[in-house]
Coordinates of C-alpha atoms in Angstrom, one line a residue:
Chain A
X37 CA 0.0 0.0 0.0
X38 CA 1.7 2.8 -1.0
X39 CA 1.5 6.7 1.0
X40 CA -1.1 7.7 -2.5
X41 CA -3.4 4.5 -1.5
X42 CA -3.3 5.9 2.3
X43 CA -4.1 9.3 0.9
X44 CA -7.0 8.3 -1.0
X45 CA -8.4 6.1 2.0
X46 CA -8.6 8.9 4.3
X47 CA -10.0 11.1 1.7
X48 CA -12.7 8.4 1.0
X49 CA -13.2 7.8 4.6
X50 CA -13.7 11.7 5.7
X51 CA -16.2 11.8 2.8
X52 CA -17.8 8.7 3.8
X53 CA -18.8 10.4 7.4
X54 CA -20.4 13.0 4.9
X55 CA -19.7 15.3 2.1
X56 CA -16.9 17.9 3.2
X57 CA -15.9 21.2 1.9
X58 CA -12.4 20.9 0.2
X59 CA -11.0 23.6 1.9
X60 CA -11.6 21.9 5.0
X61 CA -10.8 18.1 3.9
X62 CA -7.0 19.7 3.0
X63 CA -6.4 21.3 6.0
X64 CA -7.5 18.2 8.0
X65 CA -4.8 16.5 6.1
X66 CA -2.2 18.6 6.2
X67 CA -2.3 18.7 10.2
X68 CA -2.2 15.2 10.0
X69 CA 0.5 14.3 7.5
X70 CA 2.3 17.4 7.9
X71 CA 5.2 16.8 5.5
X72 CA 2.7 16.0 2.8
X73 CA 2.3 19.6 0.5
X74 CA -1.3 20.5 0.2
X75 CA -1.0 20.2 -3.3
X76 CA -0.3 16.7 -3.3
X77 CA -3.5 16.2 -1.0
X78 CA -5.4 18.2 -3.4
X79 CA -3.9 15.9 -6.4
X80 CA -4.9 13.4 -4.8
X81 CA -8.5 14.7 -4.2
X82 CA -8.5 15.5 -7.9
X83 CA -7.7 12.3 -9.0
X84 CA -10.2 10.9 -6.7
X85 CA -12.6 13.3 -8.8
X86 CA -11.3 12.4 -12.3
X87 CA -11.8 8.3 -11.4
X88 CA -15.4 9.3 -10.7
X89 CA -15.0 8.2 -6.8
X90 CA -16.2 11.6 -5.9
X91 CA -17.9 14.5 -7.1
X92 CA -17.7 17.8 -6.9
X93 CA -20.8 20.6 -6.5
X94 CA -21.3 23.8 -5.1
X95 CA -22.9 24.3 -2.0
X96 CA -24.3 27.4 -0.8
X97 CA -23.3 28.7 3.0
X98 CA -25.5 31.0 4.8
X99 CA -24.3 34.7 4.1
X100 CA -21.3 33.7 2.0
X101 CA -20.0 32.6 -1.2
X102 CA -20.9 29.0 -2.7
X103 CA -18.3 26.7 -1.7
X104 CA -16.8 23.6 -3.7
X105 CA -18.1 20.4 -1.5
X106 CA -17.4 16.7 -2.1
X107 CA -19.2 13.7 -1.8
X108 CA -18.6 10.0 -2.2
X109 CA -19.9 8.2 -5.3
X110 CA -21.4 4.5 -5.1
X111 CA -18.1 3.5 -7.1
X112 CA -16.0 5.8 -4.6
X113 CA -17.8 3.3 -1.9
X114 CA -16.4 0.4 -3.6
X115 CA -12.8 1.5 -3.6
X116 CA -12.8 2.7 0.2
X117 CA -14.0 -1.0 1.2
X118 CA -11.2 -2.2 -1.1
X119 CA -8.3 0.1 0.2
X120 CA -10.1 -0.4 3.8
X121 CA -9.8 -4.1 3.4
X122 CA -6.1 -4.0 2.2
X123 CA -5.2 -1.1 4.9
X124 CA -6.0 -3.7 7.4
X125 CA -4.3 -7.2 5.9
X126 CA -1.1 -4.3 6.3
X127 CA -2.0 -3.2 10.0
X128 CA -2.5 -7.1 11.1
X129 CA 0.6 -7.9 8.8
X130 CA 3.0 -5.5 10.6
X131 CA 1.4 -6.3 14.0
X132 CA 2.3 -10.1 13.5
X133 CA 5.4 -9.0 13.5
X134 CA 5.5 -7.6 17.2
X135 CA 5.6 -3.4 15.6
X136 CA 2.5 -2.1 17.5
Chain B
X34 CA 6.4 44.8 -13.7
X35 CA 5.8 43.0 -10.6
X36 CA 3.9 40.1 -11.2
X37 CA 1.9 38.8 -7.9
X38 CA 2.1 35.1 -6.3
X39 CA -1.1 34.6 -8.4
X40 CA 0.0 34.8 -12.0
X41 CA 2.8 33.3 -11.5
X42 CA 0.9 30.1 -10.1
X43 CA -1.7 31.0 -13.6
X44 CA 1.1 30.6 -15.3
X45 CA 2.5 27.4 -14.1
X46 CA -0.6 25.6 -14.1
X47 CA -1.6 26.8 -17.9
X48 CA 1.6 25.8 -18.9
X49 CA 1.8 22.1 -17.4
X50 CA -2.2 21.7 -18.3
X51 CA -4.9 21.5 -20.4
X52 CA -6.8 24.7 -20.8
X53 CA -9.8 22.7 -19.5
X54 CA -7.8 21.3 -16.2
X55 CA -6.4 24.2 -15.8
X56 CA -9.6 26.0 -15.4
X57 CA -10.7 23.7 -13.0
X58 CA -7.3 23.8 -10.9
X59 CA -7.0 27.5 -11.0
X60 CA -10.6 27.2 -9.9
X61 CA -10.4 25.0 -6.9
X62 CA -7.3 27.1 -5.8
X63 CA -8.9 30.2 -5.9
X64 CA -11.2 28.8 -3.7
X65 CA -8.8 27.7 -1.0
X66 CA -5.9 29.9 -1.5
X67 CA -8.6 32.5 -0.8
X68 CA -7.6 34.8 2.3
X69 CA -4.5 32.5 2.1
X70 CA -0.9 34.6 2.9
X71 CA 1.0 34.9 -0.7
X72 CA 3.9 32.7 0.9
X73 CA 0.7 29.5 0.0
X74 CA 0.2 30.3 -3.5
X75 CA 4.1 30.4 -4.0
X76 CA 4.3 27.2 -2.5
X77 CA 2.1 25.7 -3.9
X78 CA 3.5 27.2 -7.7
X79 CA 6.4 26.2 -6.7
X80 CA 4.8 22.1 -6.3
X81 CA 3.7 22.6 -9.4
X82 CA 6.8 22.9 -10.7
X83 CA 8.5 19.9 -9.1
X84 CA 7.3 16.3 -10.6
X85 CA 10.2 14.6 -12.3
X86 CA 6.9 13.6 -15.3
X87 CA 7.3 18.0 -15.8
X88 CA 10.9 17.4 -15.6
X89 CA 11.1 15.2 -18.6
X90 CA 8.6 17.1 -20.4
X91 CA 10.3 20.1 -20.3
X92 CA 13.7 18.6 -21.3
X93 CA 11.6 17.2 -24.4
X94 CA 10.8 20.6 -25.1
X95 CA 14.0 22.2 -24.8
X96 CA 15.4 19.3 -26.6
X97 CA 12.6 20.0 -29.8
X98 CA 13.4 24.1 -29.4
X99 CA 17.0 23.3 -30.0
X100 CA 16.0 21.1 -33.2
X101 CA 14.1 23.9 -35.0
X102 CA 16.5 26.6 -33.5
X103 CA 19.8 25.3 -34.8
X104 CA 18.9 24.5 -38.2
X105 CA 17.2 28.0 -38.0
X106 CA 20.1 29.5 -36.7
X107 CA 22.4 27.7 -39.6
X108 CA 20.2 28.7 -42.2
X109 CA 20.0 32.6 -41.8
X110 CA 23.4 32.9 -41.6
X111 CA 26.0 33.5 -44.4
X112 CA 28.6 30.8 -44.0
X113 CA 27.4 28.3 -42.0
X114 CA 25.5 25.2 -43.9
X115 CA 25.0 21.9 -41.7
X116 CA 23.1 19.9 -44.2
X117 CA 23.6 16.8 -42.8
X118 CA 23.3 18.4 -39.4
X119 CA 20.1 19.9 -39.9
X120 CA 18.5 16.5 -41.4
X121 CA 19.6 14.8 -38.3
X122 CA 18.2 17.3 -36.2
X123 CA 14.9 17.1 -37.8
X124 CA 14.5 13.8 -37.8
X125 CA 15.1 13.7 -34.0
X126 CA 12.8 16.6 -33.6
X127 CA 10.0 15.2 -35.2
X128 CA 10.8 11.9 -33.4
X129 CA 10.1 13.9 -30.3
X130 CA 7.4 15.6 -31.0
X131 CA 5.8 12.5 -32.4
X132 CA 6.1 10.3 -28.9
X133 CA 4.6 13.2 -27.2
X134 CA 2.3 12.8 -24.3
X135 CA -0.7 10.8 -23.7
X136 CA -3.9 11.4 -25.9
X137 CA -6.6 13.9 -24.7
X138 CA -9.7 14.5 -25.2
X139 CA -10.7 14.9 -28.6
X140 CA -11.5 18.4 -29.6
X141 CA -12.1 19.9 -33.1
X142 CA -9.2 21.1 -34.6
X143 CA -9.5 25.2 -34.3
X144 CA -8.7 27.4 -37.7
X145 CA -5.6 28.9 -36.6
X146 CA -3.7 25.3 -36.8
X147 CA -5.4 24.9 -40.2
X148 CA -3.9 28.4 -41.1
X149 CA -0.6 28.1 -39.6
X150 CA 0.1 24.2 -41.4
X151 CA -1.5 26.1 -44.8
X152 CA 1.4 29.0 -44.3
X153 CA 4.1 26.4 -43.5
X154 CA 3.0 24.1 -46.4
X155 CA 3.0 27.3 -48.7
X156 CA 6.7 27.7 -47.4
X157 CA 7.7 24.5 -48.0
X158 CA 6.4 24.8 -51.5
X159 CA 8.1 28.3 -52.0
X160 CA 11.2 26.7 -51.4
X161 CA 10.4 24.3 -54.0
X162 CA 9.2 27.1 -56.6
X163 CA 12.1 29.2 -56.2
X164 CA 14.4 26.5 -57.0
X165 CA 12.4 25.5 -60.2
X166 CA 12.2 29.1 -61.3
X167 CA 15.5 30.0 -60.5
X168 CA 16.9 27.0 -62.8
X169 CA 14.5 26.8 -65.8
X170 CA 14.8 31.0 -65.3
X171 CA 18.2 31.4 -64.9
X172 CA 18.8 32.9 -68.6
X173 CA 16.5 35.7 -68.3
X174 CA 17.8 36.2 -64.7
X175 CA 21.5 36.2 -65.0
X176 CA 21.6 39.6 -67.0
X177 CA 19.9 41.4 -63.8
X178 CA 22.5 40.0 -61.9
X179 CA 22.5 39.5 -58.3
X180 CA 20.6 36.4 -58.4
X181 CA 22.3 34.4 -55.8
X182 CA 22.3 36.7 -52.9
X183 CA 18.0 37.4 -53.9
X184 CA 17.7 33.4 -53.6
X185 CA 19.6 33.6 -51.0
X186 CA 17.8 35.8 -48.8
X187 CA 14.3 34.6 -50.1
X188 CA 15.8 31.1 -48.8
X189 CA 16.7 33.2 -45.8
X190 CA 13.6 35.1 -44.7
X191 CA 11.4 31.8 -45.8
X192 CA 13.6 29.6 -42.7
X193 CA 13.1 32.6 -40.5
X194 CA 9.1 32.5 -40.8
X195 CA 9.2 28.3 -41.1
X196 CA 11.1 28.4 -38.0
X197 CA 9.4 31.5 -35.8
X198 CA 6.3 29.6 -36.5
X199 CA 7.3 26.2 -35.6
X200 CA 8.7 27.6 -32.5
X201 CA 4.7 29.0 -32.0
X202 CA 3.1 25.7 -32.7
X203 CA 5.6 24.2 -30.3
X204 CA 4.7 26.6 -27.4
X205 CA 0.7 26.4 -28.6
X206 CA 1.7 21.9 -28.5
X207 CA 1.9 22.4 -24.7
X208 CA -0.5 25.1 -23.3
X209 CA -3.6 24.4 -26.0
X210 CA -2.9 20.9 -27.4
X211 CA -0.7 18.2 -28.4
X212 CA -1.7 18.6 -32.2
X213 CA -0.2 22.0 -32.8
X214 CA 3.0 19.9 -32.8
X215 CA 2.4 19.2 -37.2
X216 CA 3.1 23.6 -37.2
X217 CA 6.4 22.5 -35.8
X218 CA 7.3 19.0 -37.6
X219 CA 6.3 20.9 -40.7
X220 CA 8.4 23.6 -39.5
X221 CA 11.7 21.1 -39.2
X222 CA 10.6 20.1 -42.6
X223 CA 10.7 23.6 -44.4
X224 CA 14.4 23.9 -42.8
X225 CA 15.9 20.9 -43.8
X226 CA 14.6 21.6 -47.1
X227 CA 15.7 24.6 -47.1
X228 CA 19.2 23.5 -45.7
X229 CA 19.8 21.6 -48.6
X230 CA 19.7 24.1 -51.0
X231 CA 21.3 26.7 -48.7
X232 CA 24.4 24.0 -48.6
X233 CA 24.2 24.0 -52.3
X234 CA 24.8 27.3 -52.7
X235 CA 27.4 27.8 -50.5
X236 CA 29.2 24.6 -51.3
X237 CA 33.2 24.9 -52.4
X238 CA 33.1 21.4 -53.2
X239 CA 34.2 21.5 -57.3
X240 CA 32.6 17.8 -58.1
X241 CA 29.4 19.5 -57.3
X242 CA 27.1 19.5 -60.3
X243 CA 28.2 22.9 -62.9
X244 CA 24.5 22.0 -64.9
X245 CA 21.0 23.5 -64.4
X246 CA 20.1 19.7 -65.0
X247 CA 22.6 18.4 -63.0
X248 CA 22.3 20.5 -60.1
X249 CA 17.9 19.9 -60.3
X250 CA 18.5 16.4 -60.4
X251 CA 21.3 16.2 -57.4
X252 CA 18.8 18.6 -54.7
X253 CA 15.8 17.4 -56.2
X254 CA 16.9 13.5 -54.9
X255 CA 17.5 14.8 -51.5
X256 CA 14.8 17.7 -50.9
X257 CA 11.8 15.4 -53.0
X258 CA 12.1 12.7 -50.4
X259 CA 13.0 14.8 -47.0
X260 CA 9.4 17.0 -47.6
X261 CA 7.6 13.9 -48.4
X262 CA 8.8 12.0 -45.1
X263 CA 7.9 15.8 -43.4
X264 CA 5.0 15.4 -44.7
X265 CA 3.7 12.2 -43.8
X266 CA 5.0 13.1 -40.1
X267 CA 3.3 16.1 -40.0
X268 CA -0.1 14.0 -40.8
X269 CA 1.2 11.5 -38.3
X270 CA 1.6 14.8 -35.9
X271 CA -2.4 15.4 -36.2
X272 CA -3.2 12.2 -35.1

């Protein structure tokens, strides 16, 4: 599983809680991988878009602009079981061998 | 000029993508650069910059410029004819510009590549029609005198146009799309043509051919053939 495929999980996993604001999704990501650039999270989110895992539309917020959100599509559901699925063979994997 | 954090991020992202992606991108960024300090959008210009596939590409295209510039360079100058050189060169540079990226989407082909591949072919066949009235001519011409140095700098200002506008179509191959590359391939072709004659001319070699026939028939084997193989990769090119 390479850092993309971890990438792309938590992406489809914040969106699978609920569609997210992109803005937001980034940020949340960056905190948590902080040497990975925004704009790699936001290539990643892109290519998310372009596989048709997500989609994009815009969402109006009370007394402001309309803002880009994101959701999960059906197909975007298949590919966070499968990355879900392989994430945890890894985690058991590496825990067999004593790392914790 | 001062140019703000901004353009040059416009800039970068035009220039690595599509004009469609790069809509979108610019879009999404504006969106969450927005309110951002300008130290963000330069970093994230700067990211845009980095990947070793941009890398690559833009050696490609320094490696193409340097294809249409030398020959270009060679042939509006006096004293310096690389025939051999210049075929070489644009063989390679249509051999880059030919394994060029991966296929987008497919769009009609706009007017102003039709234009620009009519003016290069009308070039190309300049070249040819100034030869063939310069030879089958030639007695009505030699009493004006002067009819060397004219050819000569008709040859001249026709690689100058071929190659300013394959230099266009190779900057218009990466920010609009891949097919603007034929304005360049056919841009290599016009030169090396062109090149051909140029070395002619210049040669000091005394087995060259003292004959209007003689000399028809000896550029006439070389340029027939290097403007036909031009030509089939400039059709190749709009693929």
């Amino acid at each position: 599983m390479l850092k993309k495929d971890i990438l792309e999980l938590c992406l489809l996993h914040l969106l699978s809680q609920g569609d997210q604001y992109g803005y937001e999704m980034l940020t949340r990501l960056h905190d948590i991988f902080p040497d990975t650039r925004e704009s790699v999270i936001y290539a990643a989110l892109r290519g998310l878009c372009k596989e048709g895992l997500t989609e994009k539309y815009e969402g109006q917020v009370s007394a402001g602009p309309a803002r880009k959100y994101y959701r999960i599509t059906e197909a975007g559901q298949a590919r966070y079981a499968a990355l879900l699925e392989q994430w945890r063979a890894m985690r058991q994997a590496v825990e067999a061998l004593g790392v914790v | 000029m001062k140019f703000s954090p901004w353009d040059r991020l416009t800039w970068t992202v035009r220039w690595r993508f599509s004009p469609q992606e790069a809509d979108e991108i610019l879009d999404d960024y504006r969106e969450l650069l927005s309110g951002r300090p300008p130290e963000d959008v330069r970093q994230v210009a700067a990211d845009f910059g980095r990947p070793t596939e941009y890398g690559l590409w833009l050696a490609r295209f320094w490696g193409m410029a340097g294809c249409l510039a030398l020959p270009l360079l060679w042939n509006t100058m006096w004293f310096a004819y690389h025939q051999v050189l210049s075929l070489v060169l644009a063989a390679a540079g249509a051999a880059l510009a030919l394994s060029l990226g991966k296929k987008e989407e497919e769009r009609q082909l706009g007017r102003g590549l039709w234009a620009l591949l009519v003016v290069q072919a009308a070039l190309l066949g300049a070249v040819f029609g100034l030869f063939a009235f310069f030879c089958f001519h030639m007695d009505t011409l030699l009493p004006l005198g002067n009819v060397g140095p004219l050819l000569h700098a008709l040859l001249q200002l026709i690689s100058l146009l071929a190659g300013l506008l394959g230099l266009a179509g190779l900057v218009l191959t990466r920010v609009e799309d891949r097919r603007w590359r034929a304005v360049y391939v056919l841009g290599l072709t016009v030169l090396a043509v062109t090149s051909i004659l140029l070395a002619v001319m210049g040669s000091m070699d005394v087995s060259a051919p003292v004959t209007i026939e003689g000399l028809w028939r000896y550029c006439m084997v070389r340029m027939v053939p290097t403007a036909l193989v031009g030509l089939g990769a400039t059709g190749a090119a709009l693929c």
